[in-house]
Structures are given as C-alpha cells and as structure tokens.
PDB file of C-alpha atoms in Angstrom:
ATOM      1  CA  UNK A1445     -16.738 -38.577   4.677  1.00  0.00           C
ATOM      2  CA  UNK A1446     -19.613 -38.486   2.693  1.00  0.00           C
ATOM      3  CA  UNK A1447     -22.148 -35.549   2.531  1.00  0.00           C
ATOM      4  CA  UNK A1448     -25.580 -36.010   2.255  1.00  0.00           C
ATOM      5  CA  UNK A1449     -27.046 -35.280  -0.784  1.00  0.00           C
ATOM      6  CA  UNK A1450     -29.238 -32.202   0.230  1.00  0.00           C
ATOM      7  CA  UNK A1451     -26.297 -30.582   2.182  1.00  0.00           C
ATOM      8  CA  UNK A1452     -24.472 -30.747  -1.009  1.00  0.00           C
ATOM      9  CA  UNK A1453     -26.695 -29.488  -3.139  1.00  0.00           C
ATOM     10  CA  UNK A1454     -27.259 -26.454  -0.763  1.00  0.00           C
ATOM     11  CA  UNK A1455     -23.959 -25.190  -1.575  1.00  0.00           C
ATOM     12  CA  UNK A1456     -24.298 -25.349  -5.311  1.00  0.00           C
ATOM     13  CA  UNK A1457     -25.215 -22.230  -7.174  1.00  0.00           C
ATOM     14  CA  UNK A1458     -28.819 -22.277  -8.489  1.00  0.00           C
ATOM     15  CA  UNK A1459     -29.217 -24.614 -11.580  1.00  0.00           C
ATOM     16  CA  UNK A1460     -31.485 -26.432 -13.510  1.00  0.00           C
ATOM     17  CA  UNK A1461     -33.085 -30.085 -12.456  1.00  0.00           C
ATOM     18  CA  UNK A1462     -30.509 -31.866 -13.887  1.00  0.00           C
ATOM     19  CA  UNK A1463     -28.229 -30.872 -11.947  1.00  0.00           C
ATOM     20  CA  UNK A1464     -29.865 -31.667  -8.827  1.00  0.00           C
ATOM     21  CA  UNK A1465     -30.930 -35.478 -10.367  1.00  0.00           C
ATOM     22  CA  UNK A1466     -27.217 -35.656 -10.655  1.00  0.00           C
ATOM     23  CA  UNK A1467     -26.567 -35.315  -6.687  1.00  0.00           C
ATOM     24  CA  UNK A1468     -30.114 -36.632  -5.408  1.00  0.00           C
ATOM     25  CA  UNK A1469     -30.353 -40.039  -5.537  1.00  0.00           C
ATOM     26  CA  UNK A1470     -34.401 -39.932  -4.807  1.00  0.00           C
ATOM     27  CA  UNK A1471     -34.468 -37.746  -8.370  1.00  0.00           C
ATOM     28  CA  UNK A1472     -36.874 -41.337  -9.765  1.00  0.00           C
ATOM     29  CA  UNK A1473     -38.676 -41.536  -6.967  1.00  0.00           C
ATOM     30  CA  UNK A1474     -39.370 -37.760  -6.435  1.00  0.00           C
ATOM     31  CA  UNK A1475     -40.823 -37.578 -10.226  1.00  0.00           C
ATOM     32  CA  UNK A1476     -42.519 -40.730 -10.300  1.00  0.00           C
ATOM     33  CA  UNK A1477     -44.368 -40.285  -6.805  1.00  0.00           C
ATOM     34  CA  UNK A1478     -45.251 -36.735  -7.507  1.00  0.00           C
ATOM     35  CA  UNK A1479     -46.630 -37.513 -10.978  1.00  0.00           C
ATOM     36  CA  UNK A1480     -48.885 -40.433 -10.073  1.00  0.00           C
ATOM     37  CA  UNK A1481     -50.646 -38.076  -6.908  1.00  0.00           C
ATOM     38  CA  UNK A1482     -50.814 -35.626  -9.722  1.00  0.00           C
ATOM     39  CA  UNK A1483     -52.931 -37.608 -11.601  1.00  0.00           C
ATOM     40  CA  UNK A1484     -55.129 -39.066  -8.999  1.00  0.00           C
ATOM     41  CA  UNK A1485     -55.642 -35.825  -7.308  1.00  0.00           C
ATOM     42  CA  UNK A1486     -59.542 -35.300  -6.901  1.00  0.00           C
ATOM     43  CA  UNK A1487     -61.586 -32.115  -5.382  1.00  0.00           C
ATOM     44  CA  UNK A1488     -62.615 -34.214  -2.306  1.00  0.00           C
ATOM     45  CA  UNK A1489     -58.940 -36.078  -1.665  1.00  0.00           C
ATOM     46  CA  UNK A1490     -57.283 -32.493  -2.164  1.00  0.00           C
ATOM     47  CA  UNK A1491     -59.664 -30.958   0.940  1.00  0.00           C
ATOM     48  CA  UNK A1492     -58.682 -34.110   3.054  1.00  0.00           C
ATOM     49  CA  UNK A1493     -55.536 -33.382   2.317  1.00  0.00           C
ATOM     50  CA  UNK A1494     -55.143 -29.484   3.298  1.00  0.00           C
ATOM     51  CA  UNK A1495     -56.961 -30.769   6.644  1.00  0.00           C
ATOM     52  CA  UNK A1496     -53.810 -33.039   7.206  1.00  0.00           C
ATOM     53  CA  UNK A1497     -51.442 -30.564   6.049  1.00  0.00           C
ATOM     54  CA  UNK A1498     -52.935 -27.842   8.356  1.00  0.00           C
ATOM     55  CA  UNK A1499     -50.730 -28.958  11.753  1.00  0.00           C
ATOM     56  CA  UNK A1500     -47.787 -27.970   9.701  1.00  0.00           C
ATOM     57  CA  UNK A1501     -49.127 -24.180   8.516  1.00  0.00           C
ATOM     58  CA  UNK A1502     -47.757 -21.171   9.653  1.00  0.00           C
ATOM     59  CA  UNK A1503     -50.713 -19.912  10.932  1.00  0.00           C
ATOM     60  CA  UNK A1504     -51.179 -22.815  12.883  1.00  0.00           C
ATOM     61  CA  UNK A1505     -47.418 -23.156  13.999  1.00  0.00           C
ATOM     62  CA  UNK A1506     -47.726 -18.855  14.755  1.00  0.00           C
ATOM     63  CA  UNK A1507     -51.076 -20.001  17.112  1.00  0.00           C
ATOM     64  CA  UNK A1508     -49.024 -22.409  19.181  1.00  0.00           C
ATOM     65  CA  UNK A1509     -46.131 -20.185  19.537  1.00  0.00           C
ATOM     66  CA  UNK A1510     -48.229 -17.382  20.711  1.00  0.00           C
ATOM     67  CA  UNK A1511     -49.821 -19.489  23.441  1.00  0.00           C
ATOM     68  CA  UNK A1512     -46.976 -21.045  24.114  1.00  0.00           C
ATOM     69  CA  UNK A1513     -45.025 -17.671  24.681  1.00  0.00           C
ATOM     70  CA  UNK A1514     -48.333 -16.752  26.907  1.00  0.00           C
ATOM     71  CA  UNK A1515     -47.938 -19.214  29.309  1.00  0.00           C
ATOM     72  CA  UNK A1516     -44.026 -18.753  29.471  1.00  0.00           C
ATOM     73  CA  UNK A1517     -44.351 -15.480  30.351  1.00  0.00           C
ATOM     74  CA  UNK A1518     -46.907 -15.689  32.842  1.00  0.00           C
ATOM     75  CA  UNK A1519     -45.132 -18.178  34.810  1.00  0.00           C
ATOM     76  CA  UNK A1520     -41.427 -16.530  34.117  1.00  0.00           C
ATOM     77  CA  UNK A1521     -40.107 -19.505  32.637  1.00  0.00           C
ATOM     78  CA  UNK A1522     -37.478 -17.346  30.593  1.00  0.00           C
ATOM     79  CA  UNK A1523     -34.991 -20.526  29.496  1.00  0.00           C
ATOM     80  CA  UNK A1524     -38.097 -22.238  28.165  1.00  0.00           C
ATOM     81  CA  UNK A1525     -39.157 -19.116  26.267  1.00  0.00           C
ATOM     82  CA  UNK A1526     -35.730 -18.490  24.602  1.00  0.00           C
ATOM     83  CA  UNK A1527     -35.604 -22.077  23.712  1.00  0.00           C
ATOM     84  CA  UNK A1528     -38.896 -22.144  22.008  1.00  0.00           C
ATOM     85  CA  UNK A1529     -38.113 -19.212  19.963  1.00  0.00           C
ATOM     86  CA  UNK A1530     -34.343 -20.126  18.975  1.00  0.00           C
ATOM     87  CA  UNK A1531     -35.945 -23.570  17.891  1.00  0.00           C
ATOM     88  CA  UNK A1532     -39.070 -23.363  16.116  1.00  0.00           C
ATOM     89  CA  UNK A1533     -39.166 -19.808  14.279  1.00  0.00           C
ATOM     90  CA  UNK A1534     -35.283 -19.957  14.308  1.00  0.00           C
ATOM     91  CA  UNK A1535     -35.039 -23.054  12.305  1.00  0.00           C
ATOM     92  CA  UNK A1536     -37.858 -22.020   9.943  1.00  0.00           C
ATOM     93  CA  UNK A1537     -36.123 -18.685   9.247  1.00  0.00           C
ATOM     94  CA  UNK A1538     -32.953 -20.899   8.404  1.00  0.00           C
ATOM     95  CA  UNK A1539     -34.956 -23.341   6.096  1.00  0.00           C
ATOM     96  CA  UNK A1540     -36.773 -20.055   4.273  1.00  0.00           C
ATOM     97  CA  UNK A1541     -32.724 -19.018   3.653  1.00  0.00           C
ATOM     98  CA  UNK A1542     -32.047 -22.853   2.373  1.00  0.00           C
ATOM     99  CA  UNK A1543     -34.945 -22.407  -0.205  1.00  0.00           C
ATOM    100  CA  UNK A1544     -33.650 -19.456  -1.590  1.00  0.00           C
ATOM    101  CA  UNK A1545     -29.703 -20.976  -1.992  1.00  0.00           C
ATOM    102  CA  UNK A1546     -31.103 -24.144  -3.634  1.00  0.00           C
ATOM    103  CA  UNK A1547     -33.929 -22.548  -5.515  1.00  0.00           C
ATOM    104  CA  UNK A1548     -35.488 -26.072  -6.765  1.00  0.00           C
ATOM    105  CA  UNK A1549     -38.925 -25.229  -8.376  1.00  0.00           C
ATOM    106  CA  UNK A1550     -41.872 -27.157  -7.523  1.00  0.00           C
ATOM    107  CA  UNK A1551     -43.469 -30.324  -8.631  1.00  0.00           C
ATOM    108  CA  UNK A1552     -45.899 -28.877 -10.384  1.00  0.00           C
ATOM    109  CA  UNK A1553     -46.515 -24.908 -10.632  1.00  0.00           C
ATOM    110  CA  UNK A1554     -50.111 -25.001 -11.864  1.00  0.00           C
ATOM    111  CA  UNK A1555     -53.126 -27.694 -12.379  1.00  0.00           C
ATOM    112  CA  UNK A1556     -56.818 -28.347 -11.463  1.00  0.00           C
ATOM    113  CA  UNK A1557     -55.315 -28.525  -7.637  1.00  0.00           C
ATOM    114  CA  UNK A1558     -52.265 -26.832  -7.829  1.00  0.00           C
ATOM    115  CA  UNK A1559     -51.474 -23.154  -7.349  1.00  0.00           C
ATOM    116  CA  UNK A1560     -48.128 -22.933  -5.262  1.00  0.00           C
ATOM    117  CA  UNK A1561     -45.687 -19.921  -5.333  1.00  0.00           C
ATOM    118  CA  UNK A1562     -42.010 -20.052  -3.537  1.00  0.00           C
ATOM    119  CA  UNK A1563     -39.320 -22.875  -4.060  1.00  0.00           C
ATOM    120  CA  UNK A1564     -39.508 -26.476  -2.921  1.00  0.00           C
ATOM    121  CA  UNK A1565     -36.701 -27.665  -0.697  1.00  0.00           C
ATOM    122  CA  UNK A1566     -37.075 -27.851   1.789  1.00  0.00           C
ATOM    123  CA  UNK A1567     -40.656 -28.454   2.788  1.00  0.00           C
ATOM    124  CA  UNK A1568     -41.599 -25.354   5.096  1.00  0.00           C
ATOM    125  CA  UNK A1569     -44.795 -27.431   6.519  1.00  0.00           C
ATOM    126  CA  UNK A1570     -42.799 -30.460   7.355  1.00  0.00           C
ATOM    127  CA  UNK A1571     -39.731 -28.619   9.049  1.00  0.00           C
ATOM    128  CA  UNK A1572     -42.378 -26.539  11.124  1.00  0.00           C
ATOM    129  CA  UNK A1573     -43.733 -29.541  12.331  1.00  0.00           C
ATOM    130  CA  UNK A1574     -40.669 -31.340  12.954  1.00  0.00           C
ATOM    131  CA  UNK A1575     -39.656 -28.199  14.777  1.00  0.00           C
ATOM    132  CA  UNK A1576     -42.573 -27.338  17.020  1.00  0.00           C
ATOM    133  CA  UNK A1577     -44.003 -30.917  18.285  1.00  0.00           C
ATOM    134  CA  UNK A1578     -40.253 -32.047  18.285  1.00  0.00           C
ATOM    135  CA  UNK A1579     -39.732 -29.121  21.005  1.00  0.00           C
ATOM    136  CA  UNK A1580     -42.726 -29.767  22.553  1.00  0.00           C
ATOM    137  CA  UNK A1581     -41.530 -33.143  23.189  1.00  0.00           C
ATOM    138  CA  UNK A1582     -38.408 -32.077  24.872  1.00  0.00           C
ATOM    139  CA  UNK A1583     -40.453 -30.148  26.939  1.00  0.00           C
ATOM    140  CA  UNK A1584     -42.976 -32.963  27.945  1.00  0.00           C
ATOM    141  CA  UNK A1585     -40.777 -36.112  28.118  1.00  0.00           C
ATOM    142  CA  UNK A1586     -38.953 -35.237  31.257  1.00  0.00           C
ATOM    143  CA  UNK A1587     -42.400 -34.523  32.932  1.00  0.00           C
ATOM    144  CA  UNK A1588     -43.805 -38.056  32.060  1.00  0.00           C
ATOM    145  CA  UNK A1589     -42.795 -40.708  34.591  1.00  0.00           C
ATOM    146  CA  UNK A1590     -44.844 -43.915  32.560  1.00  0.00           C
ATOM    147  CA  UNK A1591     -42.828 -45.122  29.672  1.00  0.00           C
ATOM    148  CA  UNK A1592     -45.945 -45.680  27.890  1.00  0.00           C
ATOM    149  CA  UNK A1593     -47.151 -42.309  27.942  1.00  0.00           C
ATOM    150  CA  UNK A1594     -43.514 -41.483  26.730  1.00  0.00           C
ATOM    151  CA  UNK A1595     -43.795 -44.073  23.680  1.00  0.00           C
ATOM    152  CA  UNK A1596     -46.766 -43.205  22.992  1.00  0.00           C
ATOM    153  CA  UNK A1597     -46.557 -39.258  22.732  1.00  0.00           C
ATOM    154  CA  UNK A1598     -43.192 -39.950  20.668  1.00  0.00           C
ATOM    155  CA  UNK A1599     -44.984 -42.271  18.470  1.00  0.00           C
ATOM    156  CA  UNK A1600     -48.106 -39.444  17.963  1.00  0.00           C
ATOM    157  CA  UNK A1601     -45.677 -36.759  16.975  1.00  0.00           C
ATOM    158  CA  UNK A1602     -43.907 -38.775  14.478  1.00  0.00           C
ATOM    159  CA  UNK A1603     -47.136 -39.502  13.080  1.00  0.00           C
ATOM    160  CA  UNK A1604     -48.305 -36.049  12.890  1.00  0.00           C
ATOM    161  CA  UNK A1605     -45.070 -35.063  11.407  1.00  0.00           C
ATOM    162  CA  UNK A1606     -45.355 -37.721   8.521  1.00  0.00           C
ATOM    163  CA  UNK A1607     -48.736 -36.954   8.206  1.00  0.00           C
ATOM    164  CA  UNK A1608     -47.750 -33.473   7.473  1.00  0.00           C
ATOM    165  CA  UNK A1609     -45.274 -34.300   5.232  1.00  0.00           C
ATOM    166  CA  UNK A1610     -46.862 -36.912   2.831  1.00  0.00           C
ATOM    167  CA  UNK A1611     -49.776 -34.353   2.713  1.00  0.00           C
ATOM    168  CA  UNK A1612     -47.340 -32.001   1.044  1.00  0.00           C
ATOM    169  CA  UNK A1613     -46.334 -34.648  -1.324  1.00  0.00           C
ATOM    170  CA  UNK A1614     -49.736 -35.583  -2.445  1.00  0.00           C
ATOM    171  CA  UNK A1615     -50.551 -32.170  -3.021  1.00  0.00           C
ATOM    172  CA  UNK A1616     -47.839 -31.716  -5.241  1.00  0.00           C
ATOM    173  CA  UNK A1617     -46.357 -29.008  -3.283  1.00  0.00           C
ATOM    174  CA  UNK A1618     -43.155 -30.723  -2.620  1.00  0.00           C
ATOM    175  CA  UNK A1619     -41.091 -34.114  -3.723  1.00  0.00           C
ATOM    176  CA  UNK A1620     -40.426 -36.625  -1.513  1.00  0.00           C
ATOM    177  CA  UNK A1621     -36.650 -35.704  -1.128  1.00  0.00           C
ATOM    178  CA  UNK A1622     -38.328 -32.072   0.091  1.00  0.00           C
ATOM    179  CA  UNK A1623     -40.172 -33.699   2.903  1.00  0.00           C
ATOM    180  CA  UNK A1624     -37.172 -36.087   3.935  1.00  0.00           C
ATOM    181  CA  UNK A1625     -34.306 -33.355   3.989  1.00  0.00           C
ATOM    182  CA  UNK A1626     -37.244 -31.186   5.904  1.00  0.00           C
ATOM    183  CA  UNK A1627     -37.178 -33.853   8.821  1.00  0.00           C
ATOM    184  CA  UNK A1628     -33.557 -34.631   8.706  1.00  0.00           C
ATOM    185  CA  UNK A1629     -32.899 -30.844   9.049  1.00  0.00           C
ATOM    186  CA  UNK A1630     -35.561 -30.049  11.646  1.00  0.00           C
ATOM    187  CA  UNK A1631     -33.892 -33.165  13.986  1.00  0.00           C
ATOM    188  CA  UNK A1632     -30.494 -31.887  13.333  1.00  0.00           C
ATOM    189  CA  UNK A1633     -31.440 -28.526  14.095  1.00  0.00           C
ATOM    190  CA  UNK A1634     -33.237 -29.396  17.577  1.00  0.00           C
ATOM    191  CA  UNK A1635     -30.129 -31.057  18.431  1.00  0.00           C
ATOM    192  CA  UNK A1636     -28.115 -28.323  17.700  1.00  0.00           C
ATOM    193  CA  UNK A1637     -30.129 -26.225  20.083  1.00  0.00           C
ATOM    194  CA  UNK A1638     -30.028 -28.647  22.800  1.00  0.00           C
ATOM    195  CA  UNK A1639     -26.559 -28.754  22.563  1.00  0.00           C
ATOM    196  CA  UNK A1640     -26.185 -24.880  22.633  1.00  0.00           C
ATOM    197  CA  UNK A1641     -28.916 -24.450  25.098  1.00  0.00           C
ATOM    198  CA  UNK A1642     -27.805 -27.097  27.450  1.00  0.00           C
ATOM    199  CA  UNK A1643     -27.097 -25.126  30.589  1.00  0.00           C
ATOM    200  CA  UNK A1644     -30.559 -23.881  30.510  1.00  0.00           C
ATOM    201  CA  UNK A1645     -31.697 -27.431  30.184  1.00  0.00           C
ATOM    202  CA  UNK A1646     -32.082 -28.119  33.640  1.00  0.00           C
ATOM    203  CA  UNK A1647     -34.093 -24.706  34.386  1.00  0.00           C
ATOM    204  CA  UNK A1648     -36.236 -25.314  31.697  1.00  0.00           C
ATOM    205  CA  UNK A1649     -37.787 -28.805  32.767  1.00  0.00           C
ATOM    206  CA  UNK A1650     -37.977 -27.091  36.039  1.00  0.00           C
ATOM    207  CA  UNK A1651     -39.780 -24.166  35.090  1.00  0.00           C
ATOM    208  CA  UNK A1652     -42.038 -26.094  32.997  1.00  0.00           C
ATOM    209  CA  UNK A1653     -42.855 -28.793  35.939  1.00  0.00           C
ATOM    210  CA  UNK A1654     -43.808 -25.749  38.541  1.00  0.00           C
ATOM    211  CA  UNK A1655     -46.088 -24.234  35.953  1.00  0.00           C
ATOM    212  CA  UNK A1656     -47.880 -27.539  35.221  1.00  0.00           C
ATOM    213  CA  UNK A1657     -47.865 -28.977  39.216  1.00  0.00           C
ATOM    214  CA  UNK A1658     -51.197 -28.492  41.044  1.00  0.00           C
ATOM    215  CA  UNK A1659     -50.810 -25.674  43.785  1.00  0.00           C
ATOM    216  CA  UNK A1660     -51.790 -27.277  47.185  1.00  0.00           C
ATOM    217  CA  UNK A1661     -54.808 -25.977  48.866  1.00  0.00           C
ATOM    218  CA  UNK A1662     -54.042 -23.594  51.669  1.00  0.00           C
ATOM    219  CA  UNK A1663     -56.499 -24.995  53.877  1.00  0.00           C
ATOM    220  CA  UNK A1664     -54.973 -28.280  53.650  1.00  0.00           C
ATOM    221  CA  UNK A1665     -51.548 -26.845  54.360  1.00  0.00           C
ATOM    222  CA  UNK A1666     -52.824 -24.816  57.174  1.00  0.00           C
ATOM    223  CA  UNK A1667     -54.573 -28.131  58.961  1.00  0.00           C
ATOM    224  CA  UNK A1668     -51.248 -30.088  58.711  1.00  0.00           C
ATOM    225  CA  UNK A1669     -49.193 -26.937  59.857  1.00  0.00           C
ATOM    226  CA  UNK A1670     -51.524 -26.866  63.272  1.00  0.00           C
ATOM    227  CA  UNK A1671     -51.467 -30.794  63.523  1.00  0.00           C
ATOM    228  CA  UNK A1672     -47.471 -30.848  63.425  1.00  0.00           C
ATOM    229  CA  UNK A1673     -47.496 -27.846  65.720  1.00  0.00           C
ATOM    230  CA  UNK A1674     -49.859 -29.570  68.101  1.00  0.00           C
ATOM    231  CA  UNK A1675     -47.947 -31.461  71.273  1.00  0.00           C
ATOM    232  CA  UNK A1676     -48.123 -35.117  71.874  1.00  0.00           C
ATOM    233  CA  UNK A1677     -50.073 -36.124  74.551  1.00  0.00           C
ATOM    234  CA  UNK A1678     -48.798 -38.506  76.794  1.00  0.00           C
ATOM    235  CA  UNK A1679     -49.505 -42.053  76.680  1.00  0.00           C
ATOM    236  CA  UNK A1680     -51.670 -43.468  79.684  1.00  0.00           C
TER     237      UNK A1680
END
C-alpha cells in the first residue's frame, strides 16, 4: 500500500529541507512556483491576494462559527452544533499539531512583502476554508431540491477554497504541496467526522430544515381550521 507523501513525512522527526525533497514529489514545483511569485510580488498584487486570503483567516472563520453557534443554540439544534464544532475547530487544531510535527519552514521568511511566523505544512488558511465551507455544504445540500443549485453551490465553495489556497502560495506563505495537503486532509477529516457522527446526520438535516422553514401564519391556519370544521351543506 502506497502512503501519501505528506502522511509519510508527518511521521518523520523534524529534519532539513533535503529530507522533505526525498519524500515530496512536488519539491521542484514547490520551489519554482514560490520563487516566481516572490519575484513578481507588488504592493497592489499583495493587497489583492490578502483579500482572497481573508475567507480562510482565523478571524473570518471565528466570526462565521460564532454566528453558527448562536443560530444552532437558538434553534436547539444540538447535533448540528456538535458536528460544526468537531469538524471545523477540531480539524484546525489537528492541523496545528501536524505543523509542529512536520516542522517545515515557510518558503520565504523575510522580504518586502513577507513577514511570516510559524510553520508551513499544512496550510492553515486552506484547511480552515476546506473544513468550514465543506461542512456548510454538507448542511445545505440535502435542503436543496434543484440539482442546478446543488452544482452551483459546490462549484462556488470549491472555487472559494482554491482561491484561498492560491493566495497563500502567491503570498509566499506556503508551498504548493502545503495547500494540496491541506485540501486533502480537510476532506478526509470531514469524511471521518461524517462517519463518526453518522447516527446524528438525519437529526442534523431535520434541525436545519425546521430552522430555515418559514412558519405558517396563525390566521391562515385558523381560517383553514374553521373551513374544515364547517359541515358540508346538502346538494339541492
């Protein structure tokens, strides 16, 4: 059985970049792409990339999670609340532990537009976006009856995640392999969560469906009740 390069490398003790190149088939592309963007960075390009990167930032994800928690508590959708917390913050925490285990340095530590701290593998912004928008997809897709809207929603979420990943590579914060690994690990973690929390899945979908369904007006229900209770008049 062939072990993916990022899983294999995660099991190794922290070593030099040469060791990573031995187990990373994308090592050449990593350095070429990172070097090209580093040379062509400009202030305007950096400002645009930071906007693209924002949907994967910890602050943005924290705000979305806060609103989701309030919504689920208000609707008493406890299974959905547990699923969201385990999938998103739980997966991001595991990624931070992976960074400490792999200990890979960032492509560039200093420069005109570079001032990064921490480690590179795997991309925190990218895995955060993958987990957040992937989990929201799992909540929303069962509620959509139109296949067209389902495909459009999936495409939008995928493009948003890829845009975040691209911005991290172009900014010099991560290598290409860091971003790819983050997407793969994020999807795998969502699959594991879906499997482990499978008994709650139906209850999650039902809770969200009830939450978004518009309540029927009381007056309409009263009129319908009176109409159904009225005896039928005999046909003359």
